[in-house]
Amino acid sequence: MTINKLAEIIFNEAYEVYDKNDVCMEILDYGLENKKLLYIDYKGEENQEIVNYILDYEFENGLELANEEELEYLEDFDYTELPEKIKEVNKIIKKNNYGLFSYPTFSDFYALFLAELKNKEELLKSDICINSTDERVPLEAKTIQYY
């Protein structure tokens, strides 16, 4: 898969990568700047950021990923680590063939994005990887993940 195709899946729109030397950072920067990626501290979210991200995505794309009852459940979901909540989100939106994926970052924040599950294998096989020599960052955190 080309980098441009990967970026198109992540952003749900056509996108051309310009910085071939640091593709991972270009995609991360563009996604954060244009609110195509949700950036959350690994300790947890504030003000129901994931639910709001889902609602914005639904509105922007004219679809429903979760009903009101499911969103209320997610708002109240108690968790100790963010991947637990991401797994709960994926249980709910999976029925609509969508998933919440994690994009690699250099920090202790998760960059999340919604994508159709038909692209799951391509996303997980992508060779996009942060070039971190920090041994505290596990390999799986350096690539796109689906919890």
PDB file of C-alpha atoms in Angstrom:
ATOM      1  CA  MET A   1       0.000   0.000   0.000  1.00  0.00           C
ATOM      2  CA  THR A   2       1.300   3.451  -0.824  1.00  0.00           C
ATOM      3  CA  ILE A   3       1.782   6.064   1.870  1.00  0.00           C
ATOM      4  CA  ASN A   4      -0.792   8.291   0.157  1.00  0.00           C
ATOM      5  CA  LYS A   5      -3.365   5.455   0.262  1.00  0.00           C
ATOM      6  CA  LEU A   6      -2.606   4.892   3.944  1.00  0.00           C
ATOM      7  CA  ALA A   7      -3.075   8.609   4.673  1.00  0.00           C
ATOM      8  CA  GLU A   8      -6.331   8.564   2.686  1.00  0.00           C
ATOM      9  CA  ILE A   9      -7.667   5.709   4.854  1.00  0.00           C
ATOM     10  CA  ILE A  10      -6.623   7.444   8.074  1.00  0.00           C
ATOM     11  CA  PHE A  11      -8.099  10.814   7.094  1.00  0.00           C
ATOM     12  CA  ASN A  12     -11.099   9.478   5.141  1.00  0.00           C
ATOM     13  CA  GLU A  13     -10.186  11.888   2.352  1.00  0.00           C
ATOM     14  CA  ALA A  14      -7.595  12.242  -0.385  1.00  0.00           C
ATOM     15  CA  TYR A  15      -4.230  13.297   0.985  1.00  0.00           C
ATOM     16  CA  GLU A  16      -0.795  13.533  -0.592  1.00  0.00           C
ATOM     17  CA  VAL A  17       2.251  13.036   1.600  1.00  0.00           C
ATOM     18  CA  TYR A  18       4.971  15.579   0.874  1.00  0.00           C
ATOM     19  CA  ASP A  19       7.732  14.856   3.383  1.00  0.00           C
ATOM     20  CA  LYS A  20       9.047  11.469   2.279  1.00  0.00           C
ATOM     21  CA  ASN A  21      11.762  11.621   4.955  1.00  0.00           C
ATOM     22  CA  ASP A  22       9.408  11.752   7.920  1.00  0.00           C
ATOM     23  CA  VAL A  23       6.080  10.392   6.720  1.00  0.00           C
ATOM     24  CA  CYS A  24       4.966   9.310  10.178  1.00  0.00           C
ATOM     25  CA  MET A  25       5.360  12.791  11.647  1.00  0.00           C
ATOM     26  CA  GLU A  26       3.779  14.517   8.635  1.00  0.00           C
ATOM     27  CA  ILE A  27       0.661  12.366   8.930  1.00  0.00           C
ATOM     28  CA  LEU A  28       0.557  12.864  12.706  1.00  0.00           C
ATOM     29  CA  ASP A  29       0.983  16.641  12.427  1.00  0.00           C
ATOM     30  CA  TYR A  30      -1.665  16.976   9.701  1.00  0.00           C
ATOM     31  CA  GLY A  31      -4.086  14.722  11.565  1.00  0.00           C
ATOM     32  CA  LEU A  32      -3.765  16.649  14.808  1.00  0.00           C
ATOM     33  CA  GLU A  33      -3.896  20.046  13.153  1.00  0.00           C
ATOM     34  CA  ASN A  34      -7.065  19.173  11.233  1.00  0.00           C
ATOM     35  CA  LYS A  35      -8.713  17.178  14.033  1.00  0.00           C
ATOM     36  CA  LYS A  36      -8.588  13.973  12.001  1.00  0.00           C
ATOM     37  CA  LEU A  37      -6.731  12.278  14.871  1.00  0.00           C
ATOM     38  CA  LEU A  38      -7.740  12.344  18.522  1.00  0.00           C
ATOM     39  CA  TYR A  39      -4.793  12.891  20.881  1.00  0.00           C
ATOM     40  CA  ILE A  40      -5.335  11.476  24.386  1.00  0.00           C
ATOM     41  CA  ASP A  41      -3.008  11.073  27.356  1.00  0.00           C
ATOM     42  CA  TYR A  42      -2.324   7.425  28.158  1.00  0.00           C
ATOM     43  CA  LYS A  43      -3.666   8.069  31.670  1.00  0.00           C
ATOM     44  CA  GLY A  44      -7.126   8.707  30.285  1.00  0.00           C
ATOM     45  CA  GLU A  45      -9.390  11.190  28.647  1.00  0.00           C
ATOM     46  CA  GLU A  46     -11.071  14.340  29.870  1.00  0.00           C
ATOM     47  CA  ASN A  47     -14.610  15.441  29.074  1.00  0.00           C
ATOM     48  CA  GLN A  48     -15.541  12.307  27.124  1.00  0.00           C
ATOM     49  CA  GLU A  49     -13.144  13.024  24.265  1.00  0.00           C
ATOM     50  CA  ILE A  50     -13.689   9.651  22.578  1.00  0.00           C
ATOM     51  CA  VAL A  51     -17.482   9.969  22.589  1.00  0.00           C
ATOM     52  CA  ASN A  52     -17.239  13.519  21.239  1.00  0.00           C
ATOM     53  CA  TYR A  53     -14.816  12.349  18.550  1.00  0.00           C
ATOM     54  CA  ILE A  54     -17.278   9.618  17.520  1.00  0.00           C
ATOM     55  CA  LEU A  55     -20.161  12.113  17.430  1.00  0.00           C
ATOM     56  CA  ASP A  56     -18.145  14.551  15.302  1.00  0.00           C
ATOM     57  CA  TYR A  57     -17.125  11.750  12.944  1.00  0.00           C
ATOM     58  CA  GLU A  58     -20.730  10.577  12.616  1.00  0.00           C
ATOM     59  CA  PHE A  59     -21.932  14.100  11.860  1.00  0.00           C
ATOM     60  CA  GLU A  60     -19.133  14.779   9.382  1.00  0.00           C
ATOM     61  CA  ASN A  61     -19.751  11.515   7.505  1.00  0.00           C
ATOM     62  CA  GLY A  62     -23.537  11.210   7.817  1.00  0.00           C
ATOM     63  CA  LEU A  63     -23.568   7.839   9.565  1.00  0.00           C
ATOM     64  CA  GLU A  64     -24.249   6.249  12.936  1.00  0.00           C
ATOM     65  CA  LEU A  65     -21.534   4.212  14.627  1.00  0.00           C
ATOM     66  CA  ALA A  66     -23.261   3.907  18.017  1.00  0.00           C
ATOM     67  CA  ASN A  67     -26.718   4.692  19.309  1.00  0.00           C
ATOM     68  CA  GLU A  68     -27.436   7.049  22.203  1.00  0.00           C
ATOM     69  CA  GLU A  69     -27.569   4.260  24.785  1.00  0.00           C
ATOM     70  CA  GLU A  70     -24.187   2.894  23.656  1.00  0.00           C
ATOM     71  CA  LEU A  71     -22.622   6.355  23.751  1.00  0.00           C
ATOM     72  CA  GLU A  72     -23.947   6.909  27.273  1.00  0.00           C
ATOM     73  CA  TYR A  73     -22.411   3.584  28.282  1.00  0.00           C
ATOM     74  CA  LEU A  74     -19.059   4.717  26.854  1.00  0.00           C
ATOM     75  CA  GLU A  75     -19.312   8.040  28.687  1.00  0.00           C
ATOM     76  CA  ASP A  76     -19.713   6.185  31.985  1.00  0.00           C
ATOM     77  CA  PHE A  77     -17.252   3.376  31.236  1.00  0.00           C
ATOM     78  CA  ASP A  78     -14.743   3.019  34.071  1.00  0.00           C
ATOM     79  CA  TYR A  79     -11.252   1.920  33.080  1.00  0.00           C
ATOM     80  CA  THR A  80      -7.710   2.015  34.409  1.00  0.00           C
ATOM     81  CA  GLU A  81      -5.837   2.041  31.082  1.00  0.00           C
ATOM     82  CA  LEU A  82      -6.938   3.708  27.861  1.00  0.00           C
ATOM     83  CA  PRO A  83      -6.672   0.530  25.716  1.00  0.00           C
ATOM     84  CA  GLU A  84      -9.493  -0.928  27.845  1.00  0.00           C
ATOM     85  CA  LYS A  85     -11.828   1.847  26.724  1.00  0.00           C
ATOM     86  CA  ILE A  86     -10.629   1.566  23.131  1.00  0.00           C
ATOM     87  CA  LYS A  87     -11.548  -2.147  23.233  1.00  0.00           C
ATOM     88  CA  GLU A  88     -15.036  -1.256  24.510  1.00  0.00           C
ATOM     89  CA  VAL A  89     -15.461   1.299  21.738  1.00  0.00           C
ATOM     90  CA  ASN A  90     -14.435  -1.320  19.180  1.00  0.00           C
ATOM     91  CA  LYS A  91     -16.941  -3.835  20.549  1.00  0.00           C
ATOM     92  CA  ILE A  92     -19.693  -1.277  19.960  1.00  0.00           C
ATOM     93  CA  ILE A  93     -18.714   0.179  16.591  1.00  0.00           C
ATOM     94  CA  LYS A  94     -17.581  -3.137  15.106  1.00  0.00           C
ATOM     95  CA  LYS A  95     -21.194  -3.960  14.252  1.00  0.00           C
ATOM     96  CA  ASN A  96     -21.143  -0.982  11.880  1.00  0.00           C
ATOM     97  CA  ASN A  97     -17.872  -2.185  10.326  1.00  0.00           C
ATOM     98  CA  TYR A  98     -15.727   0.533  11.911  1.00  0.00           C
ATOM     99  CA  GLY A  99     -12.824   0.445  14.313  1.00  0.00           C
ATOM    100  CA  LEU A 100     -10.906   2.846  16.506  1.00  0.00           C
ATOM    101  CA  PHE A 101      -7.201   2.535  15.690  1.00  0.00           C
ATOM    102  CA  SER A 102      -4.112   3.888  17.415  1.00  0.00           C
ATOM    103  CA  TYR A 103      -1.526   5.774  15.357  1.00  0.00           C
ATOM    104  CA  PRO A 104       2.111   5.780  16.547  1.00  0.00           C
ATOM    105  CA  THR A 105       3.440   8.795  18.460  1.00  0.00           C
ATOM    106  CA  PHE A 106       6.681   9.722  20.179  1.00  0.00           C
ATOM    107  CA  SER A 107       5.041  10.541  23.477  1.00  0.00           C
ATOM    108  CA  ASP A 108       2.838   9.055  26.151  1.00  0.00           C
ATOM    109  CA  PHE A 109      -0.249  10.119  24.230  1.00  0.00           C
ATOM    110  CA  TYR A 110      -2.448   7.985  22.003  1.00  0.00           C
ATOM    111  CA  ALA A 111      -3.357   9.345  18.585  1.00  0.00           C
ATOM    112  CA  LEU A 112      -6.623   7.647  17.622  1.00  0.00           C
ATOM    113  CA  PHE A 113      -8.571   7.545  14.391  1.00  0.00           C
ATOM    114  CA  LEU A 114     -11.722   5.866  13.104  1.00  0.00           C
ATOM    115  CA  ALA A 115     -11.578   3.745   9.953  1.00  0.00           C
ATOM    116  CA  GLU A 116     -13.665   1.135   8.204  1.00  0.00           C
ATOM    117  CA  LEU A 117     -12.779  -2.418   9.204  1.00  0.00           C
ATOM    118  CA  LYS A 118     -12.464  -3.404   5.552  1.00  0.00           C
ATOM    119  CA  ASN A 119      -9.103  -1.567   5.733  1.00  0.00           C
ATOM    120  CA  LYS A 120      -7.995  -3.210   8.985  1.00  0.00           C
ATOM    121  CA  GLU A 121      -5.480  -5.646   7.493  1.00  0.00           C
ATOM    122  CA  GLU A 122      -3.911  -2.956   5.313  1.00  0.00           C
ATOM    123  CA  LEU A 123      -3.609  -0.605   8.279  1.00  0.00           C
ATOM    124  CA  LEU A 124      -2.075  -3.217  10.555  1.00  0.00           C
ATOM    125  CA  LYS A 125       0.355  -4.395   7.864  1.00  0.00           C
ATOM    126  CA  SER A 126       1.517  -0.878   7.052  1.00  0.00           C
ATOM    127  CA  ASP A 127       5.177  -0.323   7.606  1.00  0.00           C
ATOM    128  CA  ILE A 128       4.675   3.160   9.000  1.00  0.00           C
ATOM    129  CA  CYS A 129       6.630   3.230  12.207  1.00  0.00           C
ATOM    130  CA  ILE A 130       8.050   5.931  14.410  1.00  0.00           C
ATOM    131  CA  ASN A 131      11.813   5.928  14.404  1.00  0.00           C
ATOM    132  CA  SER A 132      12.161   5.916  18.150  1.00  0.00           C
ATOM    133  CA  THR A 133      15.267   4.523  19.777  1.00  0.00           C
ATOM    134  CA  ASP A 134      13.621   4.921  23.166  1.00  0.00           C
ATOM    135  CA  GLU A 135      13.584   1.383  24.540  1.00  0.00           C
ATOM    136  CA  ARG A 136      10.710   2.275  26.885  1.00  0.00           C
ATOM    137  CA  VAL A 137       8.413   2.529  23.849  1.00  0.00           C
ATOM    138  CA  PRO A 138       7.371  -1.044  22.985  1.00  0.00           C
ATOM    139  CA  LEU A 139       7.443  -2.060  19.321  1.00  0.00           C
ATOM    140  CA  GLU A 140       3.647  -2.371  19.130  1.00  0.00           C
ATOM    141  CA  ALA A 141       3.329   1.302  20.157  1.00  0.00           C
ATOM    142  CA  LYS A 142       5.492   2.260  17.180  1.00  0.00           C
ATOM    143  CA  THR A 143       2.996   0.987  14.585  1.00  0.00           C
ATOM    144  CA  ILE A 144      -0.743   1.275  13.919  1.00  0.00           C
ATOM    145  CA  GLN A 145      -2.707  -0.814  16.424  1.00  0.00           C
ATOM    146  CA  TYR A 146      -6.254  -2.138  16.737  1.00  0.00           C
ATOM    147  CA  TYR A 147      -7.338  -3.081  20.252  1.00  0.00           C
TER     148      TYR A 147
END
